[in-house]
Amino acid sequence: MILTLKRIAALTALMIALSGSASAQTMTLKLGHVLPGGDHPYQQGALKFADIVQSRTDGRIKIDVFPAGQLGGERDMVEGLKIGTVDFVIAASPVAGAVANDRKVFLLDIPYIFKDYEALTRVLEGDIGGEMTKNWPKAGFRSIGYFIAGFHQLANSKRPIVKPEDMKGLKIRAIQSKSSILMIESLGPTAVPMAFPEVYTGIQQGIVDGFANSLTTLYTAKYYEVAPYISITNHLVGMLNLVISESVYQGLSPSDRKIVEEAGLEAARFQRSLYKEGDQKFLVLLKEKAKVNTDVDVAAFQRQVETYIPKFVELVNEPGTKELADRLIQEGHK
């Protein structure tokens, strides 16, 4: 059968239209975080998320991961979600909460609220975790998973920490949020707000004497080189959210939204498990590199912190905060 020119033109137009439709369904998105690449749990969790999304969308949605602050500090990247410079960010929860002007998540900075990793998962994946971030879409982004920065220990360049009195006179880095500053102050030292990429040189230059983070980060990012005194306080679980730009989320089909949400939950569970495994592994390795103190008077720190809980409630200053804090502490201690 001989095709007429008119028929050929029609078929060509159809092929172009179909090609354009397929192209519109394919996208490459950017995910940023501030920790190193390689084997670090931030990076591994981000890659797990990207792999799940790409696999379940048959390659239509590809996510490029940018570690080590390549796209900016945490606050810069969260702000970038609203203007389209980044599509996903793994950010400290209080930073995201501050940008969203929805401060309930600040309660997660109360020291000693989580007994163990099981309590952590129960709280974050339950009603409390959902309640803390439910209003964020109004600010231009939404949480699709709770990542963590592990149980935090205190590292400094001056001396071992055994009791709260040992913290006096030390300058300890805090995340750039009011709740993080209050958290550090509740432990006894002077809090110095500082973006994470500046911490290593900040300790070198004496701007701060130390900071708190997981054993995984202290080892893999070699912070023991500048802060060799590491005290096992387990005072906080560094809380993060994997957040997506609301405009990107709304641009997805309902089925792709479900894929992204499920991928966020699965990647978060995977990422949290890496820290649980790393606690034992990196404690052994750090003892070979640093001056690790396991003889910390945790009970004394807990007593001191209890007097600060009303200050966290006052800091959030939203209806129902006291009740939410009580529920959080009760569930976290189970």
mmCIF file of C-alpha atoms in Angstrom:
data_model
loop_
_atom_site.group_PDB
_atom_site.id
_atom_site.type_symbol
_atom_site.label_atom_id
_atom_site.label_comp_id
_atom_site.label_asym_id
_atom_site.label_seq_id
_atom_site.Cartn_x
_atom_site.Cartn_y
_atom_site.Cartn_z
ATOM 1 C CA MET A 1 0.000 0.000 0.000
ATOM 2 C CA ILE A 2 1.428 3.360 -1.024
ATOM 3 C CA LEU A 3 1.206 6.045 1.624
ATOM 4 C CA THR A 4 0.145 9.475 0.475
ATOM 5 C CA LEU A 5 2.134 12.504 1.543
ATOM 6 C CA LYS A 6 -0.804 13.515 3.699
ATOM 7 C CA ARG A 7 -0.770 10.135 5.459
ATOM 8 C CA ILE A 8 2.998 10.277 6.033
ATOM 9 C CA ALA A 9 2.681 13.757 7.506
ATOM 10 C CA ALA A 10 -0.061 12.584 9.860
ATOM 11 C CA LEU A 11 1.994 9.599 11.058
ATOM 12 C CA THR A 12 5.046 11.811 11.563
ATOM 13 C CA ALA A 13 3.039 14.263 13.644
ATOM 14 C CA LEU A 14 1.683 11.399 15.761
ATOM 15 C CA MET A 15 5.173 10.027 16.404
ATOM 16 C CA ILE A 16 6.425 13.460 17.435
ATOM 17 C CA ALA A 17 3.472 13.885 19.796
ATOM 18 C CA LEU A 18 4.028 10.472 21.372
ATOM 19 C CA SER A 19 7.725 11.185 21.747
ATOM 20 C CA GLY A 20 6.982 14.500 23.450
ATOM 21 C CA SER A 21 4.536 12.800 25.809
ATOM 22 C CA ALA A 22 7.099 10.168 26.791
ATOM 23 C CA SER A 23 9.718 12.853 27.276
ATOM 24 C CA ALA A 24 7.401 14.808 29.556
ATOM 25 C CA GLN A 25 7.068 11.744 31.760
ATOM 26 C CA THR A 26 10.856 11.481 32.249
ATOM 27 C CA MET A 27 12.669 13.703 34.728
ATOM 28 C CA THR A 28 16.001 14.026 36.507
ATOM 29 C CA LEU A 29 15.814 15.490 39.997
ATOM 30 C CA LYS A 30 18.472 16.678 42.461
ATOM 31 C CA LEU A 31 18.902 15.508 46.070
ATOM 32 C CA GLY A 32 21.363 17.282 48.352
ATOM 33 C CA HIS A 33 22.853 16.675 51.793
ATOM 34 C CA VAL A 34 25.822 17.989 53.797
ATOM 35 C CA LEU A 35 27.660 14.824 54.863
ATOM 36 C CA PRO A 36 30.343 12.963 52.887
ATOM 37 C CA GLY A 37 29.653 10.606 50.020
ATOM 38 C CA GLY A 38 31.013 7.064 49.967
ATOM 39 C CA ASP A 39 29.841 4.798 52.778
ATOM 40 C CA HIS A 40 28.350 7.458 55.041
ATOM 41 C CA PRO A 41 24.728 6.645 56.037
ATOM 42 C CA TYR A 42 23.427 9.972 54.657
ATOM 43 C CA GLN A 43 24.821 9.038 51.257
ATOM 44 C CA GLN A 44 23.813 5.396 51.426
ATOM 45 C CA GLY A 45 20.272 6.334 52.444
ATOM 46 C CA ALA A 46 20.069 8.881 49.638
ATOM 47 C CA LEU A 47 21.312 6.356 47.071
ATOM 48 C CA LYS A 48 18.857 3.734 48.353
ATOM 49 C CA PHE A 49 16.018 6.211 47.894
ATOM 50 C CA ALA A 50 17.186 7.127 44.383
ATOM 51 C CA ASP A 51 17.561 3.462 43.401
ATOM 52 C CA ILE A 52 14.080 2.521 44.611
ATOM 53 C CA VAL A 53 12.439 5.424 42.799
ATOM 54 C CA GLN A 54 14.308 4.793 39.541
ATOM 55 C CA SER A 55 13.571 1.063 39.645
ATOM 56 C CA ARG A 56 9.860 1.381 40.417
ATOM 57 C CA THR A 57 9.305 4.092 37.802
ATOM 58 C CA ASP A 58 11.163 2.053 35.151
ATOM 59 C CA GLY A 59 13.758 4.794 34.884
ATOM 60 C CA ARG A 60 11.276 7.638 34.271
ATOM 61 C CA ILE A 61 12.393 9.405 37.469
ATOM 62 C CA LYS A 62 16.133 9.617 38.009
ATOM 63 C CA ILE A 63 17.560 11.248 41.129
ATOM 64 C CA ASP A 64 21.104 12.580 41.193
ATOM 65 C CA VAL A 65 22.643 12.757 44.669
ATOM 66 C CA PHE A 66 24.924 15.666 45.655
ATOM 67 C CA PRO A 67 26.727 15.032 48.992
ATOM 68 C CA ALA A 68 29.118 17.113 51.101
ATOM 69 C CA GLY A 69 27.235 20.414 50.834
ATOM 70 C CA GLN A 70 27.738 20.708 47.067
ATOM 71 C CA LEU A 71 24.344 22.394 46.800
ATOM 72 C CA GLY A 72 24.829 24.526 49.926
ATOM 73 C CA GLY A 73 24.230 24.297 53.667
ATOM 74 C CA GLU A 74 21.082 22.687 55.032
ATOM 75 C CA ARG A 75 19.099 25.879 55.464
ATOM 76 C CA ASP A 76 20.100 27.102 52.004
ATOM 77 C CA MET A 77 18.979 23.823 50.438
ATOM 78 C CA VAL A 78 15.655 23.748 52.300
ATOM 79 C CA GLU A 79 14.994 27.294 51.123
ATOM 80 C CA GLY A 80 15.991 26.083 47.651
ATOM 81 C CA LEU A 81 13.109 23.595 47.675
ATOM 82 C CA LYS A 82 10.734 26.549 47.472
ATOM 83 C CA ILE A 83 12.451 28.234 44.516
ATOM 84 C CA GLY A 84 13.370 25.181 42.486
ATOM 85 C CA THR A 85 17.167 25.019 42.904
ATOM 86 C CA VAL A 86 16.926 21.566 44.522
ATOM 87 C CA ASP A 87 14.198 18.908 44.558
ATOM 88 C CA PHE A 88 15.006 16.757 47.605
ATOM 89 C CA VAL A 89 17.032 17.513 50.724
ATOM 90 C CA ILE A 90 18.122 15.467 53.717
ATOM 91 C CA ALA A 91 18.045 18.159 56.396
ATOM 92 C CA ALA A 92 18.163 18.400 60.172
ATOM 93 C CA SER A 93 14.577 18.399 61.420
ATOM 94 C CA PRO A 94 14.848 21.654 63.395
ATOM 95 C CA VAL A 95 16.277 23.422 60.341
ATOM 96 C CA ALA A 96 13.377 22.271 58.155
ATOM 97 C CA GLY A 97 10.904 23.085 60.940
ATOM 98 C CA ALA A 98 12.331 26.578 61.316
ATOM 99 C CA VAL A 99 12.056 27.264 57.578
ATOM 100 C CA ALA A 100 8.492 25.922 57.618
ATOM 101 C CA ASN A 101 7.689 28.062 60.674
ATOM 102 C CA ASP A 102 6.123 24.936 62.145
ATOM 103 C CA ARG A 103 8.087 24.257 65.289
ATOM 104 C CA LYS A 104 6.607 21.057 66.743
ATOM 105 C CA VAL A 105 9.608 19.141 65.457
ATOM 106 C CA PHE A 106 11.779 21.173 67.867
ATOM 107 C CA LEU A 107 10.624 18.794 70.608
ATOM 108 C CA LEU A 108 12.799 16.090 69.034
ATOM 109 C CA ASP A 109 15.800 18.078 70.292
ATOM 110 C CA ILE A 110 14.935 17.355 73.925
ATOM 111 C CA PRO A 111 17.873 15.233 75.146
ATOM 112 C CA TYR A 112 17.355 11.684 76.381
ATOM 113 C CA ILE A 113 13.845 11.159 74.989
ATOM 114 C CA PHE A 114 14.572 7.941 73.068
ATOM 115 C CA LYS A 115 15.470 4.771 74.940
ATOM 116 C CA ASP A 116 16.694 2.880 71.881
ATOM 117 C CA TYR A 117 16.325 2.479 68.114
ATOM 118 C CA GLU A 118 13.096 0.514 68.469
ATOM 119 C CA ALA A 119 11.440 3.320 70.425
ATOM 120 C CA LEU A 120 12.730 5.757 67.836
ATOM 121 C CA THR A 121 11.102 3.907 64.946
ATOM 122 C CA ARG A 122 7.832 3.483 66.831
ATOM 123 C CA VAL A 123 7.562 7.216 67.472
ATOM 124 C CA LEU A 124 8.718 8.468 64.079
ATOM 125 C CA GLU A 125 6.509 6.154 62.041
ATOM 126 C CA GLY A 126 3.492 6.655 64.302
ATOM 127 C CA ASP A 127 1.012 9.453 64.881
ATOM 128 C CA ILE A 128 3.553 11.658 66.660
ATOM 129 C CA GLY A 129 6.001 11.652 63.763
ATOM 130 C CA GLY A 130 3.246 12.466 61.284
ATOM 131 C CA GLU A 131 1.780 15.206 63.441
ATOM 132 C CA MET A 132 5.110 17.020 63.649
ATOM 133 C CA THR A 133 5.429 17.587 59.902
ATOM 134 C CA LYS A 134 1.858 17.584 58.630
ATOM 135 C CA ASN A 135 1.791 21.360 57.984
ATOM 136 C CA TRP A 136 5.087 21.610 56.112
ATOM 137 C CA PRO A 137 3.505 21.444 52.618
ATOM 138 C CA LYS A 138 2.091 24.920 53.257
ATOM 139 C CA ALA A 139 5.715 26.136 53.376
ATOM 140 C CA GLY A 140 6.656 24.590 50.026
ATOM 141 C CA PHE A 141 7.983 21.153 50.954
ATOM 142 C CA ARG A 142 6.907 17.940 52.675
ATOM 143 C CA SER A 143 8.595 15.197 54.683
ATOM 144 C CA ILE A 144 8.598 11.710 53.172
ATOM 145 C CA GLY A 145 10.838 9.986 55.701
ATOM 146 C CA TYR A 146 12.696 10.406 58.974
ATOM 147 C CA PHE A 147 16.412 9.869 58.540
ATOM 148 C CA ILE A 148 18.727 10.189 61.540
ATOM 149 C CA ALA A 149 22.262 11.266 62.364
ATOM 150 C CA GLY A 150 22.539 8.512 64.979
ATOM 151 C CA PHE A 151 22.774 8.657 68.748
ATOM 152 C CA HIS A 152 25.028 11.618 69.488
ATOM 153 C CA GLN A 153 28.199 11.684 71.550
ATOM 154 C CA LEU A 154 30.206 14.725 72.633
ATOM 155 C CA ALA A 155 33.556 15.345 70.935
ATOM 156 C CA ASN A 156 35.879 18.196 71.888
ATOM 157 C CA SER A 157 39.479 19.326 71.705
ATOM 158 C CA LYS A 158 39.978 20.144 75.406
ATOM 159 C CA ARG A 159 39.120 17.389 77.866
ATOM 160 C CA PRO A 160 37.016 14.279 78.612
ATOM 161 C CA ILE A 161 33.442 14.882 79.770
ATOM 162 C CA VAL A 162 32.169 12.885 82.748
ATOM 163 C CA LYS A 163 29.554 15.140 84.376
ATOM 164 C CA PRO A 164 27.691 18.353 83.474
ATOM 165 C CA GLU A 165 30.197 20.484 85.376
ATOM 166 C CA ASP A 166 32.897 19.408 82.914
ATOM 167 C CA MET A 167 31.038 21.230 80.138
ATOM 168 C CA LYS A 168 31.415 24.667 81.724
ATOM 169 C CA GLY A 169 33.603 26.990 79.689
ATOM 170 C CA LEU A 170 33.406 24.894 76.523
ATOM 171 C CA LYS A 171 32.050 26.293 73.263
ATOM 172 C CA ILE A 172 30.053 23.597 71.500
ATOM 173 C CA ARG A 173 28.631 23.895 68.009
ATOM 174 C CA ALA A 174 24.859 23.922 67.637
ATOM 175 C CA ILE A 175 22.724 23.490 64.540
ATOM 176 C CA GLN A 176 21.411 26.853 63.358
ATOM 177 C CA SER A 177 18.064 26.580 65.115
ATOM 178 C CA LYS A 178 16.733 27.758 68.460
ATOM 179 C CA SER A 179 15.953 24.222 69.631
ATOM 180 C CA SER A 180 19.466 22.975 68.921
ATOM 181 C CA ILE A 181 20.936 25.946 70.773
ATOM 182 C CA LEU A 182 18.664 25.201 73.748
ATOM 183 C CA MET A 183 19.603 21.512 73.598
ATOM 184 C CA ILE A 184 23.326 22.287 73.809
ATOM 185 C CA GLU A 185 22.760 24.811 76.597
ATOM 186 C CA SER A 186 20.789 22.216 78.580
ATOM 187 C CA LEU A 187 23.935 20.070 78.721
ATOM 188 C CA GLY A 188 26.024 22.887 80.236
ATOM 189 C CA PRO A 189 28.328 24.517 77.651
ATOM 190 C CA THR A 190 28.055 27.675 75.573
ATOM 191 C CA ALA A 191 26.224 26.982 72.290
ATOM 192 C CA VAL A 192 27.701 28.424 69.083
ATOM 193 C CA PRO A 193 25.418 28.214 66.010
ATOM 194 C CA MET A 194 27.395 27.026 62.999
ATOM 195 C CA ALA A 195 26.685 25.420 59.626
ATOM 196 C CA PHE A 196 27.894 21.843 59.474
ATOM 197 C CA PRO A 197 30.463 22.305 56.654
ATOM 198 C CA GLU A 198 32.268 24.850 58.872
ATOM 199 C CA VAL A 199 32.654 22.611 61.948
ATOM 200 C CA TYR A 200 35.994 20.942 61.188
ATOM 201 C CA THR A 201 37.824 24.213 60.511
ATOM 202 C CA GLY A 202 35.851 25.894 63.299
ATOM 203 C CA ILE A 203 37.404 23.469 65.804
ATOM 204 C CA GLN A 204 40.843 23.874 64.213
ATOM 205 C CA GLN A 205 40.628 27.645 64.547
ATOM 206 C CA GLY A 206 39.218 27.589 68.094
ATOM 207 C CA ILE A 207 35.909 29.185 67.131
ATOM 208 C CA VAL A 208 34.297 26.172 68.824
ATOM 209 C CA ASP A 209 35.853 23.552 71.085
ATOM 210 C CA GLY A 210 33.752 20.695 69.801
ATOM 211 C CA PHE A 211 30.384 19.386 68.726
ATOM 212 C CA ALA A 212 28.113 16.396 69.091
ATOM 213 C CA ASN A 213 27.510 13.715 66.498
ATOM 214 C CA SER A 214 27.319 9.996 65.914
ATOM 215 C CA LEU A 215 30.279 7.658 66.190
ATOM 216 C CA THR A 216 29.771 6.916 62.496
ATOM 217 C CA THR A 217 30.286 10.553 61.492
ATOM 218 C CA LEU A 218 33.096 11.168 63.985
ATOM 219 C CA TYR A 219 35.045 8.305 62.442
ATOM 220 C CA THR A 220 34.180 8.448 58.747
ATOM 221 C CA ALA A 221 34.667 12.225 58.505
ATOM 222 C CA LYS A 222 37.797 12.062 60.745
ATOM 223 C CA TYR A 223 36.605 14.590 63.296
ATOM 224 C CA TYR A 224 38.725 12.784 65.873
ATOM 225 C CA GLU A 225 41.701 14.565 64.277
ATOM 226 C CA VAL A 226 40.550 17.913 65.683
ATOM 227 C CA ALA A 227 38.283 16.763 68.553
ATOM 228 C CA PRO A 228 40.009 13.694 70.061
ATOM 229 C CA TYR A 229 38.122 13.681 73.385
ATOM 230 C CA ILE A 230 34.954 11.663 72.712
ATOM 231 C CA SER A 231 32.517 11.051 75.573
ATOM 232 C CA ILE A 232 29.718 8.502 75.186
ATOM 233 C CA THR A 233 26.703 10.501 76.343
ATOM 234 C CA ASN A 234 23.980 9.128 74.005
ATOM 235 C CA HIS A 235 22.139 12.348 74.822
ATOM 236 C CA LEU A 236 20.339 12.856 71.526
ATOM 237 C CA VAL A 237 19.324 11.196 68.304
ATOM 238 C CA GLY A 238 20.196 13.644 65.556
ATOM 239 C CA MET A 239 16.910 13.925 63.667
ATOM 240 C CA LEU A 240 16.605 14.511 59.936
ATOM 241 C CA ASN A 241 13.871 14.637 57.361
ATOM 242 C CA LEU A 242 14.003 13.606 53.740
ATOM 243 C CA VAL A 243 11.953 16.414 52.222
ATOM 244 C CA ILE A 244 10.623 16.945 48.708
ATOM 245 C CA SER A 245 9.687 20.210 47.032
ATOM 246 C CA GLU A 246 5.914 20.570 47.161
ATOM 247 C CA SER A 247 5.800 21.808 43.568
ATOM 248 C CA VAL A 248 7.689 18.704 42.432
ATOM 249 C CA TYR A 249 5.388 16.496 44.502
ATOM 250 C CA GLN A 250 2.256 18.082 43.059
ATOM 251 C CA GLY A 251 3.669 17.628 39.558
ATOM 252 C CA LEU A 252 3.858 13.866 39.985
ATOM 253 C CA SER A 253 1.051 11.500 39.048
ATOM 254 C CA PRO A 254 -0.783 9.851 41.974
ATOM 255 C CA SER A 255 1.001 6.566 41.295
ATOM 256 C CA ASP A 256 4.421 8.250 41.242
ATOM 257 C CA ARG A 257 3.632 10.100 44.467
ATOM 258 C CA LYS A 258 2.939 6.747 46.106
ATOM 259 C CA ILE A 259 6.232 5.356 44.788
ATOM 260 C CA VAL A 260 8.176 8.338 46.143
ATOM 261 C CA GLU A 261 6.470 8.154 49.545
ATOM 262 C CA GLU A 262 7.060 4.407 49.879
ATOM 263 C CA ALA A 263 10.674 4.831 48.761
ATOM 264 C CA GLY A 264 11.166 7.524 51.408
ATOM 265 C CA LEU A 265 9.875 5.240 54.161
ATOM 266 C CA GLU A 266 11.988 2.272 53.022
ATOM 267 C CA ALA A 267 15.144 4.330 52.543
ATOM 268 C CA ALA A 268 14.690 5.899 55.986
ATOM 269 C CA ARG A 269 14.416 2.483 57.645
ATOM 270 C CA PHE A 270 17.527 1.328 55.795
ATOM 271 C CA GLN A 271 19.442 4.490 56.727
ATOM 272 C CA ARG A 272 18.543 4.228 60.427
ATOM 273 C CA SER A 273 19.710 0.606 60.482
ATOM 274 C CA LEU A 274 23.156 1.690 59.262
ATOM 275 C CA TYR A 275 23.633 3.856 62.337
ATOM 276 C CA LYS A 276 22.549 1.050 64.630
ATOM 277 C CA GLU A 277 25.170 -1.216 63.057
ATOM 278 C CA GLY A 278 27.770 1.563 63.098
ATOM 279 C CA ASP A 279 27.503 2.280 66.835
ATOM 280 C CA GLN A 280 29.402 -0.878 67.795
ATOM 281 C CA LYS A 281 31.704 -0.950 64.771
ATOM 282 C CA PHE A 282 32.949 2.628 65.049
ATOM 283 C CA LEU A 283 33.250 2.613 68.842
ATOM 284 C CA VAL A 284 35.953 -0.036 68.461
ATOM 285 C CA LEU A 285 37.685 1.861 65.648
ATOM 286 C CA LEU A 286 37.557 5.214 67.436
ATOM 287 C CA LYS A 287 39.222 3.739 70.515
ATOM 288 C CA GLU A 288 42.251 3.198 68.294
ATOM 289 C CA LYS A 289 42.240 6.818 67.049
ATOM 290 C CA ALA A 290 40.892 8.962 69.879
ATOM 291 C CA LYS A 291 40.524 9.307 73.647
ATOM 292 C CA VAL A 292 37.146 7.677 74.153
ATOM 293 C CA ASN A 293 35.469 8.008 77.545
ATOM 294 C CA THR A 294 32.647 5.550 78.306
ATOM 295 C CA ASP A 295 32.444 6.513 81.993
ATOM 296 C CA VAL A 296 29.879 9.305 81.707
ATOM 297 C CA ASP A 297 27.462 10.140 84.529
ATOM 298 C CA VAL A 298 24.393 9.962 82.294
ATOM 299 C CA ALA A 299 21.995 10.177 85.251
ATOM 300 C CA ALA A 300 23.442 13.569 86.191
ATOM 301 C CA PHE A 301 22.956 14.850 82.650
ATOM 302 C CA GLN A 302 19.396 13.518 82.600
ATOM 303 C CA ARG A 303 18.554 15.324 85.850
ATOM 304 C CA GLN A 304 19.925 18.585 84.504
ATOM 305 C CA VAL A 305 18.064 18.265 81.198
ATOM 306 C CA GLU A 306 14.694 17.661 82.885
ATOM 307 C CA THR A 307 14.631 21.246 84.115
ATOM 308 C CA TYR A 308 14.863 22.460 80.503
ATOM 309 C CA ILE A 309 11.833 20.567 79.131
ATOM 310 C CA PRO A 310 9.408 23.446 79.890
ATOM 311 C CA LYS A 311 11.735 25.720 77.898
ATOM 312 C CA PHE A 312 11.367 23.480 74.832
ATOM 313 C CA VAL A 313 7.584 23.602 75.205
ATOM 314 C CA GLU A 314 7.729 27.395 75.495
ATOM 315 C CA LEU A 315 10.010 27.582 72.452
ATOM 316 C CA VAL A 316 7.479 25.756 70.271
ATOM 317 C CA ASN A 317 4.626 27.827 71.723
ATOM 318 C CA GLU A 318 1.831 26.215 69.723
ATOM 319 C CA PRO A 319 -1.508 24.867 70.984
ATOM 320 C CA GLY A 320 -1.179 21.349 72.379
ATOM 321 C CA THR A 321 2.619 21.455 72.674
ATOM 322 C CA LYS A 322 2.732 20.364 76.324
ATOM 323 C CA GLU A 323 0.533 17.352 75.591
ATOM 324 C CA LEU A 324 2.604 16.463 72.502
ATOM 325 C CA ALA A 325 5.834 16.673 74.524
ATOM 326 C CA ASP A 326 4.357 14.418 77.231
ATOM 327 C CA ARG A 327 3.296 11.851 74.613
ATOM 328 C CA LEU A 328 6.693 11.998 72.938
ATOM 329 C CA ILE A 329 8.612 11.403 76.136
ATOM 330 C CA GLN A 330 6.254 8.641 77.261
ATOM 331 C CA GLU A 331 6.480 6.775 73.948
ATOM 332 C CA GLY A 332 10.214 7.318 73.645
ATOM 333 C CA HIS A 333 10.859 5.807 77.061
ATOM 334 C CA LYS A 334 8.782 2.660 76.504
#
